[in-house]
XYZ file of C-alpha atoms in Angstrom:
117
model
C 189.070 155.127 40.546
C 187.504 152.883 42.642
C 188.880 150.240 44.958
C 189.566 146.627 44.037
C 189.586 143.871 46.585
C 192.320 141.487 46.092
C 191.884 137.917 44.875
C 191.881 134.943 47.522
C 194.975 133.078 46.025
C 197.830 134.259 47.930
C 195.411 134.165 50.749
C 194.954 130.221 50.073
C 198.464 129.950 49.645
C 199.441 131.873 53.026
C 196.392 130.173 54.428
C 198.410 126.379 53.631
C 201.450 127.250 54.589
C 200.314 128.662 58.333
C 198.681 125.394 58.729
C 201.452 123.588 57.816
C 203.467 125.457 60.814
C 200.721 126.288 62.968
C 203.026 123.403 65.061
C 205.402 125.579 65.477
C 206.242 128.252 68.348
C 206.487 131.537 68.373
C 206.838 134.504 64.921
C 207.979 131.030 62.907
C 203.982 130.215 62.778
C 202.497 133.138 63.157
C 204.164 135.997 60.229
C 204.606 134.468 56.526
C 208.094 135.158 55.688
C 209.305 133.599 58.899
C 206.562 130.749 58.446
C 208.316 130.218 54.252
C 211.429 130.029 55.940
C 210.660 127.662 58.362
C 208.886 125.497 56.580
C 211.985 124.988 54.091
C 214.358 124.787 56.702
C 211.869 121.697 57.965
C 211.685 119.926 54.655
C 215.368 120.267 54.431
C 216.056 118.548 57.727
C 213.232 115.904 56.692
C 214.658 115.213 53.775
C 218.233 114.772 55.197
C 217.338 112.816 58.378
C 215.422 110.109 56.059
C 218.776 109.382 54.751
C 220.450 109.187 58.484
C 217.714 107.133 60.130
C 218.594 104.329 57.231
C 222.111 104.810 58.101
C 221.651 104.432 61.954
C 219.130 101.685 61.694
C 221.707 99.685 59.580
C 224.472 100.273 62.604
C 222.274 99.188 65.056
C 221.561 96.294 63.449
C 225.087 95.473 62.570
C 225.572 95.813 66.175
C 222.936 93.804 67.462
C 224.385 91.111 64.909
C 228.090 90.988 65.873
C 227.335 91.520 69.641
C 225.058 88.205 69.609
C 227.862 86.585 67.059
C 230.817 87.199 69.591
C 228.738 86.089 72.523
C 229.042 82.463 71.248
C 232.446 82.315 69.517
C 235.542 85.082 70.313
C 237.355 84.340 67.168
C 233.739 84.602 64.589
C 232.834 88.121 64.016
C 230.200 89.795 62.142
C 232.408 90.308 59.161
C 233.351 87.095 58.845
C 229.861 85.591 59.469
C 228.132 88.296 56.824
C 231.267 87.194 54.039
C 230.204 83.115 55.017
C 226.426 84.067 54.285
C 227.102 85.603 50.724
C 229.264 82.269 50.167
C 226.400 80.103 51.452
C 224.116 82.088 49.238
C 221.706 82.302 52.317
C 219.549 85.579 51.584
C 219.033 87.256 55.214
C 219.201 90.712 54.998
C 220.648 92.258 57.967
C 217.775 93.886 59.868
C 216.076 90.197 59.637
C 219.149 88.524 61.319
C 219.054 91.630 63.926
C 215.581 90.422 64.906
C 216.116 86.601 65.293
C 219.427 87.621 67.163
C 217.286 89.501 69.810
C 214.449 87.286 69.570
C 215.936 83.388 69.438
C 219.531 83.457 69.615
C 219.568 79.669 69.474
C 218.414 80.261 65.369
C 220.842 82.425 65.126
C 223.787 79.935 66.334
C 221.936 77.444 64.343
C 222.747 79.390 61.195
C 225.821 80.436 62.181
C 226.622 76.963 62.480
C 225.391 76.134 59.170
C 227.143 78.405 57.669
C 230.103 77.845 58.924
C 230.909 74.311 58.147
């Protein structure tokens, strides 16, 4: 019987996989079990630190918000400030109001003020 060569798509596959970890260091790019493992442990941790990096983006914001709030008035918070905004039916999401509150505080008084009475 003679001898057949194998095909080339497991090579192709092996062949995407090691270039998809050929960032890593060490066995996890170079041997294909480790490389399969690695590379699902890495989409895992993608996947879950999308939904974290929304999370901490929103907290710094928030905190960017009520620190620049407080700075002007002790008793007006970020709470009450975000409650007077849905009231006022002013549509400023909170990574917008983050920015002016870095960038021109005076606009931010200036709404907070507007808000407010």
């Amino acid at each position: 019987m003679t001898r057949i060569r194998r095909g080339y798509i497991a090579r192709r596959r092996r062949t995407k996989i090691r270039l998809f970890a050929s960032t890593f260091r060490g066995t996890h790019s170079r041997l294909t079990r480790t490389t399969i493992q690695q590379k699902m442990r890495a989409l895992v941790s993608a996947h879950r630190d999308r939904g974290r990096q929304k999370r901490n983006f929103r907290r710094l914001w928030i905190t960017r918000i009520n620190a620049a709030i407080r700075e002007r008035g002790v008793y007006y918070s970020y709470s009450r400030s975000i409650h007077d905004l849905y009231k006022g039916r002013l549509l400023l999401n909170r990574k917008i109001l983050a920015q002016i509150a870095i960038s021109n505080r005076n606009c931010l008084y200036m709404i907070s003020n507007k808000i407010r009475s």
